[in-house]
PDB file of C-alpha atoms in Angstrom:
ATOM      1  CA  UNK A 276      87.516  -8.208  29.406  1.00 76.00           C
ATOM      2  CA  UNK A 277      86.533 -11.639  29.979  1.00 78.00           C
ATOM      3  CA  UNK A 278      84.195 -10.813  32.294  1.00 80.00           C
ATOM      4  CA  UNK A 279      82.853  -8.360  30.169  1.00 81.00           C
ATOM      5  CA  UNK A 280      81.606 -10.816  27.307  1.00 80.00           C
ATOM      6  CA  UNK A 281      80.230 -13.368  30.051  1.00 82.00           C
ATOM      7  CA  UNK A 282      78.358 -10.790  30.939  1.00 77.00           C
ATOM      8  CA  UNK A 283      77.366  -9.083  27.461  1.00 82.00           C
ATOM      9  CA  UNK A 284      76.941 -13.287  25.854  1.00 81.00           C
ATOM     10  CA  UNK A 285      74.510 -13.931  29.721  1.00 82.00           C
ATOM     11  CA  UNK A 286      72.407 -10.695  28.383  1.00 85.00           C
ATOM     12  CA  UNK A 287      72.004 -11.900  24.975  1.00 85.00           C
ATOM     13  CA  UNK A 288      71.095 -15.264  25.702  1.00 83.00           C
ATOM     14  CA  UNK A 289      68.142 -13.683  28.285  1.00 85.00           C
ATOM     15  CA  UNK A 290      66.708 -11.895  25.639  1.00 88.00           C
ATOM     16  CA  UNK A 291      67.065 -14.182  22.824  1.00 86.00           C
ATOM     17  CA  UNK A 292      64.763 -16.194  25.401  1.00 85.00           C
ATOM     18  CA  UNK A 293      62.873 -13.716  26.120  1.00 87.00           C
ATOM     19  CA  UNK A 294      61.701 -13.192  22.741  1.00 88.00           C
ATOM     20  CA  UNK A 295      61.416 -16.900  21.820  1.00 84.00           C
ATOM     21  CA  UNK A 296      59.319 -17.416  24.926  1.00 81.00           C
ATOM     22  CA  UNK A 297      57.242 -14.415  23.597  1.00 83.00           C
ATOM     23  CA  UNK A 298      56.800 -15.800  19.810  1.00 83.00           C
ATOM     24  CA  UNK A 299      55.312 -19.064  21.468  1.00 77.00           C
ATOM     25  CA  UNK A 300      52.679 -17.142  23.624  1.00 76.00           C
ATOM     26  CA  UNK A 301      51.490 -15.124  20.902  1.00 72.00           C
ATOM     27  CA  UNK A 302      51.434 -18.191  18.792  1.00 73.00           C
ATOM     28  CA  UNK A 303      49.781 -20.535  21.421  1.00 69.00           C
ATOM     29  CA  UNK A 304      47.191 -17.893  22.458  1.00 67.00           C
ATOM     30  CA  UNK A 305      43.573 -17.511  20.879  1.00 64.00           C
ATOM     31  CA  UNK A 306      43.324 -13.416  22.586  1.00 59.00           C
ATOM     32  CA  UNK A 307      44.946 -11.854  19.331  1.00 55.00           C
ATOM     33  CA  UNK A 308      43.369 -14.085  17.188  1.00 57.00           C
ATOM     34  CA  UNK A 309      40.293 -13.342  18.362  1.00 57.00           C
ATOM     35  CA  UNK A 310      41.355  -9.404  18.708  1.00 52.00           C
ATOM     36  CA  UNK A 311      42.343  -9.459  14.678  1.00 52.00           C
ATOM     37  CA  UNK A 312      38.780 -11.286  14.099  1.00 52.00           C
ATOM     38  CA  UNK A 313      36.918  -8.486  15.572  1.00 52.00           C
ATOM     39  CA  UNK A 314      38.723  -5.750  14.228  1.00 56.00           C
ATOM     40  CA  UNK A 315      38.624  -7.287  10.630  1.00 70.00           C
ATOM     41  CA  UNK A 316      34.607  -6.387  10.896  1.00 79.00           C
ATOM     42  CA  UNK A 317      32.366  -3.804  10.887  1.00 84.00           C
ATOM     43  CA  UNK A 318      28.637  -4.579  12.393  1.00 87.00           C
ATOM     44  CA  UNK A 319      25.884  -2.713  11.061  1.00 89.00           C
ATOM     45  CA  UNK A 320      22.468  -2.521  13.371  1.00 90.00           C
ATOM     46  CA  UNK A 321      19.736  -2.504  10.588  1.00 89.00           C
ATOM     47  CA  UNK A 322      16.408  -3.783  13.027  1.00 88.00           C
ATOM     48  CA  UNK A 323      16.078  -4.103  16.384  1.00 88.00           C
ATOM     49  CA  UNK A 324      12.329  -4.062  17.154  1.00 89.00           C
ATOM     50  CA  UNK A 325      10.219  -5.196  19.754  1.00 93.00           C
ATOM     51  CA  UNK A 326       7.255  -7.944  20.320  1.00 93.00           C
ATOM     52  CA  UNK A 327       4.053  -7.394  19.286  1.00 94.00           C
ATOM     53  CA  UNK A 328       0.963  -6.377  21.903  1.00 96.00           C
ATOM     54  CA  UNK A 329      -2.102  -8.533  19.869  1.00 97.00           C
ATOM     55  CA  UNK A 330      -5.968  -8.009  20.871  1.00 96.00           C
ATOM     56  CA  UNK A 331      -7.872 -11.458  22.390  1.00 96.00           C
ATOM     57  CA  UNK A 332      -8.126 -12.805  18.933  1.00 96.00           C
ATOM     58  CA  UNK A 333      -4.054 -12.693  18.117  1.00 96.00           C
ATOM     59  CA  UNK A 334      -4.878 -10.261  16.216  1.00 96.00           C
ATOM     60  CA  UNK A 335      -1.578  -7.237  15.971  1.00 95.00           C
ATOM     61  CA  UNK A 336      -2.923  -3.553  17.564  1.00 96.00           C
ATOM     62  CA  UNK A 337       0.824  -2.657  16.730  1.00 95.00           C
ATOM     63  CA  UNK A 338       3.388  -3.840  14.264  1.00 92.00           C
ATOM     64  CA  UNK A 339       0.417  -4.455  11.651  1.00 90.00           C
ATOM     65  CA  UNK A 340       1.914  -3.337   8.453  1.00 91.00           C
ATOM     66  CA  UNK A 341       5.698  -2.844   7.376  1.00 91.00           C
ATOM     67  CA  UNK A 342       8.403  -0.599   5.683  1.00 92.00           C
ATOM     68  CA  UNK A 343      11.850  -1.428   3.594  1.00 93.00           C
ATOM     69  CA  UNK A 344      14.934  -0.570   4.691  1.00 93.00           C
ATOM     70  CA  UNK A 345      18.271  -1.026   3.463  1.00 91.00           C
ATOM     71  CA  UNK A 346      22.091  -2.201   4.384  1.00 91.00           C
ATOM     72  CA  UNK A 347      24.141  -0.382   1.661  1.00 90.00           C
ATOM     73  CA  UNK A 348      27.749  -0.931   1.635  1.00 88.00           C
ATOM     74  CA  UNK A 349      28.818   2.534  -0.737  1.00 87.00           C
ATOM     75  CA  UNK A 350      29.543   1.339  -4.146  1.00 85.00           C
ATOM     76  CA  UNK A 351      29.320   3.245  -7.429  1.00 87.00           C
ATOM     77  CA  UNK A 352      26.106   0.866  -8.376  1.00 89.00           C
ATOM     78  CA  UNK A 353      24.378   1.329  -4.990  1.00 88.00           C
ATOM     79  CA  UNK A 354      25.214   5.280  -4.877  1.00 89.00           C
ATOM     80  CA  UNK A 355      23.228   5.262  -8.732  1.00 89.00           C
ATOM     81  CA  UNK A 356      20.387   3.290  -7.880  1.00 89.00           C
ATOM     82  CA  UNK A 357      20.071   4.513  -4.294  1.00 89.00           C
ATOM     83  CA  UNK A 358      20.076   8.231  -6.367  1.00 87.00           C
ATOM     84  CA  UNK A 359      17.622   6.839  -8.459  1.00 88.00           C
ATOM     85  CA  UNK A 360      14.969   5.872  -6.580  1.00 88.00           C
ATOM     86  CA  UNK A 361      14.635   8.328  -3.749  1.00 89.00           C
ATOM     87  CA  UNK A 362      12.792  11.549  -3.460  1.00 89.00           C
ATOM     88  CA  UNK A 363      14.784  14.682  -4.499  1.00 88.00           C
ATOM     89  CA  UNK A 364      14.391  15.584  -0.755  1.00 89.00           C
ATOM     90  CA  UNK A 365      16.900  12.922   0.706  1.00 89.00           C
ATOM     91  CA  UNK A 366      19.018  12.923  -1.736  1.00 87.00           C
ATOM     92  CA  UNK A 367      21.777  15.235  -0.456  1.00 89.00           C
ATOM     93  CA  UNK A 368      21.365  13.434   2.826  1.00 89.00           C
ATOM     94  CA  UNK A 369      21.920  10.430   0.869  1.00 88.00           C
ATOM     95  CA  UNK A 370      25.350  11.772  -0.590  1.00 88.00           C
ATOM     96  CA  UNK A 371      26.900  12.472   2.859  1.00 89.00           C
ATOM     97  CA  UNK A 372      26.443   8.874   4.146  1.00 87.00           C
ATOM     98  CA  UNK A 373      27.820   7.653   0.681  1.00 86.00           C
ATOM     99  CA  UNK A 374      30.461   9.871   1.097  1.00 85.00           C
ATOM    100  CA  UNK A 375      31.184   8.582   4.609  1.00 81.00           C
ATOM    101  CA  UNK A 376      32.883   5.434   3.096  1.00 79.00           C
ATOM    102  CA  UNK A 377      31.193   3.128   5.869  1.00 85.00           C
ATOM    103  CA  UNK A 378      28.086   0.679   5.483  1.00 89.00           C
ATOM    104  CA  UNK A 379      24.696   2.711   6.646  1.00 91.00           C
ATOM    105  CA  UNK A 380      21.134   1.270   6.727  1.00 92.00           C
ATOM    106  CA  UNK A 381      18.459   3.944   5.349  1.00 91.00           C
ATOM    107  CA  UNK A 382      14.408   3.556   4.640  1.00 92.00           C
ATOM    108  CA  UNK A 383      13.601   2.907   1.024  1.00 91.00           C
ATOM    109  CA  UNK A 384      10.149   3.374  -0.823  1.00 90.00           C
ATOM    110  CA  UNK A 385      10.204  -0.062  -2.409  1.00 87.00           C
ATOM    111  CA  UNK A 386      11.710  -3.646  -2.617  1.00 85.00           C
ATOM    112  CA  UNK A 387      12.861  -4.033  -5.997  1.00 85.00           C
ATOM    113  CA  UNK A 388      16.413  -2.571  -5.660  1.00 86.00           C
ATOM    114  CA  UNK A 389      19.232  -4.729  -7.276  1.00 86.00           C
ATOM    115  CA  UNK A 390      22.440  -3.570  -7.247  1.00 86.00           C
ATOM    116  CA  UNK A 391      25.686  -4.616  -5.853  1.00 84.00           C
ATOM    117  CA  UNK A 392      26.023  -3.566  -2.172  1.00 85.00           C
ATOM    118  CA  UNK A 393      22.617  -3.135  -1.713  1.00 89.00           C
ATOM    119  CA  UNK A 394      20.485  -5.863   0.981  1.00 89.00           C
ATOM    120  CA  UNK A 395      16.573  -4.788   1.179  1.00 91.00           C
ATOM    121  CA  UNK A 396      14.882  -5.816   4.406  1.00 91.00           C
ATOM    122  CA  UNK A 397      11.061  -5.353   5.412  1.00 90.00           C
ATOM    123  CA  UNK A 398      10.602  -4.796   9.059  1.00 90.00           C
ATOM    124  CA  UNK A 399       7.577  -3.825  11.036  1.00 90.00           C
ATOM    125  CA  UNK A 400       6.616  -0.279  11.472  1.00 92.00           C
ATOM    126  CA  UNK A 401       5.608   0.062  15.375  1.00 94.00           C
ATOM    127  CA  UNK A 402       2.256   2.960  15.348  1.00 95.00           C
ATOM    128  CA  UNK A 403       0.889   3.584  11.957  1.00 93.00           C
ATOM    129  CA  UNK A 404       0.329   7.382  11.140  1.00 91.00           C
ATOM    130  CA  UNK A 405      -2.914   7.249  11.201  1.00 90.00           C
ATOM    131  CA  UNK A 406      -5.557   5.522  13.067  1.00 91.00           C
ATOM    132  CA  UNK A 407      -3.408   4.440  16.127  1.00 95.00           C
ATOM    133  CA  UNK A 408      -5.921   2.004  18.100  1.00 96.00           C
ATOM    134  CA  UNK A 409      -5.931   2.357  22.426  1.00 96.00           C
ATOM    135  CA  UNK A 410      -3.124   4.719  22.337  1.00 96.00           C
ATOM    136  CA  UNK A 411      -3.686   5.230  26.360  1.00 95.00           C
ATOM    137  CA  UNK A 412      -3.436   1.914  26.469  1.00 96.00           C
ATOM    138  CA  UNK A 413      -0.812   0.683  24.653  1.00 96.00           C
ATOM    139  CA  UNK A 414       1.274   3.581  25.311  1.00 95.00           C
ATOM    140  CA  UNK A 415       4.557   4.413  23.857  1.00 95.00           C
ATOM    141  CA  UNK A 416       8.304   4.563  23.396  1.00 95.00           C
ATOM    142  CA  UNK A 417      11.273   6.191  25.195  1.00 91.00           C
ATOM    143  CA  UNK A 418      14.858   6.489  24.678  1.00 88.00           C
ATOM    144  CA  UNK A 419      14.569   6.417  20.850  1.00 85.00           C
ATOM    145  CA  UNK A 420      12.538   4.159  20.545  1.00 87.00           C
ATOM    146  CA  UNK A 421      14.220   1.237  22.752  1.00 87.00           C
ATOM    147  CA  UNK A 422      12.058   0.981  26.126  1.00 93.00           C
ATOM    148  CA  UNK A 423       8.670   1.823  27.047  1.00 94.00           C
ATOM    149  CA  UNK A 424       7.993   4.492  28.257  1.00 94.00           C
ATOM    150  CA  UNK A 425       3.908   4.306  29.397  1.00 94.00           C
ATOM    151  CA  UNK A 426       1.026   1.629  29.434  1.00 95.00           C
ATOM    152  CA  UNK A 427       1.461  -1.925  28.054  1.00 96.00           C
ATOM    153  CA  UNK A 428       4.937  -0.999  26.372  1.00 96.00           C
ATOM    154  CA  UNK A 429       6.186   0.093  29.860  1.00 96.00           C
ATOM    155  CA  UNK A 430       4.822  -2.355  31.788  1.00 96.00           C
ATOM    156  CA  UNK A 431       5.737  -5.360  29.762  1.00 97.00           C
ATOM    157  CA  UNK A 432       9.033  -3.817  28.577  1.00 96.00           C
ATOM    158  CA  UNK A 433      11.312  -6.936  29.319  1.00 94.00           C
ATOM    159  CA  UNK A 434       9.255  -9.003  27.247  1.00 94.00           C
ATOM    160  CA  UNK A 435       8.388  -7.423  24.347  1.00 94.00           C
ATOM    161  CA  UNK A 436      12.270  -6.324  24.478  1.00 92.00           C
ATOM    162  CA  UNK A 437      12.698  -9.929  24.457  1.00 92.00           C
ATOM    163  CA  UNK A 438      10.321 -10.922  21.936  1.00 91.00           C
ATOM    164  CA  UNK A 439      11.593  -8.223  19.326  1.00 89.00           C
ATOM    165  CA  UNK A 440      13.196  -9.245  15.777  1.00 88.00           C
ATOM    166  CA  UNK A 441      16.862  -8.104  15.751  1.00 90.00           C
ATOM    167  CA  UNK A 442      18.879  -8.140  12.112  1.00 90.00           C
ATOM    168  CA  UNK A 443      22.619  -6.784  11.549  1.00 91.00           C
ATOM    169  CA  UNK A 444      24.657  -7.001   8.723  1.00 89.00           C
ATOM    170  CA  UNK A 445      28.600  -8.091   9.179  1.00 88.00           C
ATOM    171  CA  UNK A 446      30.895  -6.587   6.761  1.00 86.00           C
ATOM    172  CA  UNK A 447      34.867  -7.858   6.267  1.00 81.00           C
ATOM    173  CA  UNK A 448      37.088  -4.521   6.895  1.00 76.00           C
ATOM    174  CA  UNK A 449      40.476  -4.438   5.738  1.00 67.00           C
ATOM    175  CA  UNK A 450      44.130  -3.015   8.007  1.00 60.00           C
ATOM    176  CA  UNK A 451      42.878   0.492   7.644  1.00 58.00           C
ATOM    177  CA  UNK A 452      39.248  -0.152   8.976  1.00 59.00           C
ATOM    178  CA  UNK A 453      37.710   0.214   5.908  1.00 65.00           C
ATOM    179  CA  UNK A 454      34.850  -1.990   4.454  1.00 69.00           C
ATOM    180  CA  UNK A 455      36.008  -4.551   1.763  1.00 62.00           C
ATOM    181  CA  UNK A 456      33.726  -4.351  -1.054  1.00 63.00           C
ATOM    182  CA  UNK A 457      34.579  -7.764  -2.462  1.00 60.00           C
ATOM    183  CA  UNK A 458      34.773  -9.306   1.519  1.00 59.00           C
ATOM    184  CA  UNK A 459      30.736  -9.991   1.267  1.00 69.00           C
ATOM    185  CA  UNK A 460      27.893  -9.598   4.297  1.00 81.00           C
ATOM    186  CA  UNK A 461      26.809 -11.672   6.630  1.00 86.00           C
ATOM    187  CA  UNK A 462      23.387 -11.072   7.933  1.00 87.00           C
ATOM    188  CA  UNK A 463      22.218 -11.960  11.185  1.00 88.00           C
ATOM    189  CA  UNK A 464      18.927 -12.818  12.405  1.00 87.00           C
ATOM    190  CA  UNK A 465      17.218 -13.306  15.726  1.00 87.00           C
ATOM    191  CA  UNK A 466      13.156 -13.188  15.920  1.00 82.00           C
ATOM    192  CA  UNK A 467      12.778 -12.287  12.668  1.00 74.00           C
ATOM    193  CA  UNK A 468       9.218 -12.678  12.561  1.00 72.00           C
ATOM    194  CA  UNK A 469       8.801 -10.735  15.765  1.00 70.00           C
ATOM    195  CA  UNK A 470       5.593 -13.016  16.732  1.00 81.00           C
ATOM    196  CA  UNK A 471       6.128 -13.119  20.123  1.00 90.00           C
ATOM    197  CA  UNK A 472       4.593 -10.323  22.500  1.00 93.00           C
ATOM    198  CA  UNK A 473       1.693  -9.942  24.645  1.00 96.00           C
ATOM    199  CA  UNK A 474      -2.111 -10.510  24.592  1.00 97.00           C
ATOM    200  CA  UNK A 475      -4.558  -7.864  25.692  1.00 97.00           C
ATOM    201  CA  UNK A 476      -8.680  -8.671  26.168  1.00 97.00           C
ATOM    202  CA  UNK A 477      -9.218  -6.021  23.802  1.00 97.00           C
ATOM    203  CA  UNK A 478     -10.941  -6.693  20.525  1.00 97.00           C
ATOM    204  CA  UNK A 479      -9.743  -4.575  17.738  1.00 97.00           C
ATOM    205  CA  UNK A 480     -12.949  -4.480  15.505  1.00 97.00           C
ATOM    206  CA  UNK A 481     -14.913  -3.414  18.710  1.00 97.00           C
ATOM    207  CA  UNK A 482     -11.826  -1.012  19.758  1.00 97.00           C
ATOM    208  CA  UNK A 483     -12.308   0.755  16.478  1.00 97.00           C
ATOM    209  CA  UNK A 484     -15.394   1.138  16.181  1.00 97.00           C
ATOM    210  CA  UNK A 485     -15.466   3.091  19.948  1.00 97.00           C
ATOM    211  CA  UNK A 486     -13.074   5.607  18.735  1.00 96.00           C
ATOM    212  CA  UNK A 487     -14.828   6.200  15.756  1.00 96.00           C
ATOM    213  CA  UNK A 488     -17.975   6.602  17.818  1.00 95.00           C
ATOM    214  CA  UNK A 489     -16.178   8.927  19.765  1.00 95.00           C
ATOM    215  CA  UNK A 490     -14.386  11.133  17.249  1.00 93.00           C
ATOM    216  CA  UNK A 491     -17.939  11.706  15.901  1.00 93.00           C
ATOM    217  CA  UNK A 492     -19.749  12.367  18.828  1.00 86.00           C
ATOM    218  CA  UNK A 493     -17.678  14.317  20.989  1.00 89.00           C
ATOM    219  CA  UNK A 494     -14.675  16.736  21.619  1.00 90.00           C
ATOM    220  CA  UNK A 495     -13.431  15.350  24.633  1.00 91.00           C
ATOM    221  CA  UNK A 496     -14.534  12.013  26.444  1.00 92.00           C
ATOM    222  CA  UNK A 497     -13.872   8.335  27.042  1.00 94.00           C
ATOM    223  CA  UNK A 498     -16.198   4.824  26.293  1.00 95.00           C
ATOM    224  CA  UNK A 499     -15.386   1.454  27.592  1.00 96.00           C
ATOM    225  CA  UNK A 500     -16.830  -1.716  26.764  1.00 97.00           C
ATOM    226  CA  UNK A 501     -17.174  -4.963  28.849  1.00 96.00           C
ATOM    227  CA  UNK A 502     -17.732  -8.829  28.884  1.00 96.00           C
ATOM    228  CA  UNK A 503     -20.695  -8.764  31.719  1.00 94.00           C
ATOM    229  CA  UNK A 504     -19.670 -12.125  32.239  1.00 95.00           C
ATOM    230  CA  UNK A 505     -16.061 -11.833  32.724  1.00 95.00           C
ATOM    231  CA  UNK A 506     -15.315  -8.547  33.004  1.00 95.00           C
ATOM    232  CA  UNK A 507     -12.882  -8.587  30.283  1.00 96.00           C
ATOM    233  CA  UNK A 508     -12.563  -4.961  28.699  1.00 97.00           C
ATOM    234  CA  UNK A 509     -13.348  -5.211  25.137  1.00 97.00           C
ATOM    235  CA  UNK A 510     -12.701  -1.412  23.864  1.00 97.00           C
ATOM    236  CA  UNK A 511     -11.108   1.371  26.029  1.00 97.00           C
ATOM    237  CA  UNK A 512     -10.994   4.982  24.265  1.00 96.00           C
ATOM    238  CA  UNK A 513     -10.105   8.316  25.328  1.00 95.00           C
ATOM    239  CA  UNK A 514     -10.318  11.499  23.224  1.00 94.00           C
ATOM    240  CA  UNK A 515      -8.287  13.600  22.391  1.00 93.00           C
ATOM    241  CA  UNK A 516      -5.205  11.122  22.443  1.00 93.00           C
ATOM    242  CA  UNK A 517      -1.687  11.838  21.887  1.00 94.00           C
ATOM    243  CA  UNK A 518       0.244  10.761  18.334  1.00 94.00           C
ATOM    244  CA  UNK A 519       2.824   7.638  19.386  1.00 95.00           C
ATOM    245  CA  UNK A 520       5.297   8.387  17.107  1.00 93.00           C
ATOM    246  CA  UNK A 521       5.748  11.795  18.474  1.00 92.00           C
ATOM    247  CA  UNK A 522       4.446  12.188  21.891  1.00 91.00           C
ATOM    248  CA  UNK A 523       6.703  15.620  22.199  1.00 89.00           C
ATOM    249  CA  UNK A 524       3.992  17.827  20.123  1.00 87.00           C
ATOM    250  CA  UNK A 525       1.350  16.518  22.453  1.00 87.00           C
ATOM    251  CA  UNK A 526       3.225  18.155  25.400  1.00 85.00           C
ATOM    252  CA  UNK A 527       1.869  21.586  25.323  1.00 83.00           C
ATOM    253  CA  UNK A 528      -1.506  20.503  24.451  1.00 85.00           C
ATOM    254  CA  UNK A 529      -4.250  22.557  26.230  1.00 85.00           C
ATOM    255  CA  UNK A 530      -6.484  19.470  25.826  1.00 87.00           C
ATOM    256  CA  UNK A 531      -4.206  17.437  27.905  1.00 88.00           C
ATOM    257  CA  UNK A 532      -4.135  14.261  25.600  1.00 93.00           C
ATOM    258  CA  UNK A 533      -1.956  11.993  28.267  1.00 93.00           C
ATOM    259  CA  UNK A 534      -4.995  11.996  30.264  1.00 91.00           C
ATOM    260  CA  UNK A 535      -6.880   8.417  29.921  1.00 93.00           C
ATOM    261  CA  UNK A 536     -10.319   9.925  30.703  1.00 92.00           C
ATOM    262  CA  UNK A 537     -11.805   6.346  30.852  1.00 92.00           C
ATOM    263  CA  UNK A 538      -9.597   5.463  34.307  1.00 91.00           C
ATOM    264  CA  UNK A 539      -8.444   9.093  35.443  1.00 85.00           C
ATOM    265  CA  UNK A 540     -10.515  10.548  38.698  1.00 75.00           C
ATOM    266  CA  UNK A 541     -13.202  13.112  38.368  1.00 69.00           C
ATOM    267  CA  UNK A 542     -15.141  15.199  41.035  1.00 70.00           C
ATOM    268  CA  UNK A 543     -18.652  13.871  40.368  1.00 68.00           C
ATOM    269  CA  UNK A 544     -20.480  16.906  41.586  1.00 69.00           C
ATOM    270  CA  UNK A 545     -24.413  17.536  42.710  1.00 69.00           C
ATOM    271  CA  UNK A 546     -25.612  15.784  39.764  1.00 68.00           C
ATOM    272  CA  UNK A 547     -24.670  12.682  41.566  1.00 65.00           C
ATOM    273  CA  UNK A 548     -26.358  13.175  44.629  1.00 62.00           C
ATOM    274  CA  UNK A 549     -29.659  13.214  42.704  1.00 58.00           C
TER     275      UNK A 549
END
């Protein structure tokens, strides 16, 4: 019997150090308070763009005009005035990320939007609708968006990735995961301006003017203009070109719009051996 509660006392004294040990390694160690940090937030991606491609003159051939977006954390003010100001189109789209319970970042028409849970942003749009200047050129976006897929955007893809103005929003979450409405945002910033990019020897009042030229003269064709001292190219323009913002409609184009006319290969014919 004696032998018994040595035995029994000798297992109660290992674990009783065991878990004292334990208490002072949880205590001494920064891992789970770091962990609990992380889990007690929720990041929200609201921008991440990319640098801008300028002509000779710094003047921006993308990134040249701008939209509002906004971080909503779902409130009963932000849910009215989001309801308020949008279209009667998006407005059931609207209602299922409200309904969602979790902070979501969605285009807005304008900037004066007050209400509690509610940031506004303005960030750059990358191709206009209209008017896109040396498509062939410039090129455009893969992967949603995030790397370039053709021309200057492909070939300079590390650093206009680099160059590119980044903004999240950091939200305080509570034990279940979910967003603390009175916890606040923090909003972080990295090349917000989204200056930095790449300069081209294009001139964009030149550039313009040789696809307007073209659109009025021909169906199908290219123009290219040059310094004859330098050999800098001025204006490069192919027709028809492709939209940037969605290159997939362009696919089954008969008029194969992908083609740059101005550097792609022809067979020159008889004519040329006049």
């Amino acid at each position: 019997m004696e032998r018994r509660i040595t035995v029994l006392f000798s297992i109660v004294v290992l674990l009783f150090s065991l878990c004292v040990f334990r208490i002072y390694y949880v205590q001494a160690s920064a891992g789970l308070a770091t962990a609990a940090t992380v889990q007690g937030r929720y990041y929200l991606e609201i921008a991440a763009g990319r640098g801008t491609v300028y002509d000779r003159d710094f003047s921006p051939l993308v990134n040249d005009r701008n939209r509002y977006v906004a971080a909503v954390l779902p409130t009963p003010q932000a849910a009215s005035e989001l309801l308020r100001v949008m279209p009667e189109e998006r407005r059931a789209s609207i209602l299922g990320q409200l309904s969602g319970g979790l902070p979501f970042v969605t285009e807005v028409p304008e900037n004066s939007i007050y209400a509690s849970g509610i940031d506004i942003f303005e960030v750059p749009v990358r191709y206009p609708e209209e008017n896109q200047l040396a498509p062939h050129l410039i090129g455009y976006l893969g992967d949603e968006g995030k790397t370039g897929a053709a021309g200057i955007e492909r070939a300079f893809d590390a650093e206009l990735s680099d160059a590119g103005p980044r903004l999240e929003a950091r939200y305080q979450t509570d034990a279940s995961g979910r967003t603390m409405r009175g916890g606040g945002v923090e909003i972080l910033r990295e090349n917000e301006t989204g200056a930095g990019g790449v300069v081209l020897t294009l001139k964009r009042e030149i550039q313009e003017l040789v696809q307007e030229a073209l659109l009025a003269g021909c169906e199908k064709g290219a123009a290219v203009v040059l310094d004859v001292k330098s050999g800098d190219i001025l204006a490069m323009a192919s027709i028809p070109a492709f939209d940037q913002n969605d290159v997939a409609a362009s696919l089954e184009s008969a008029d194969s719009p992908f083609i740059n006319r101005a550097t792609s290969g022809y067979n020159i014919g008889s004519v040329f051996k006049l």
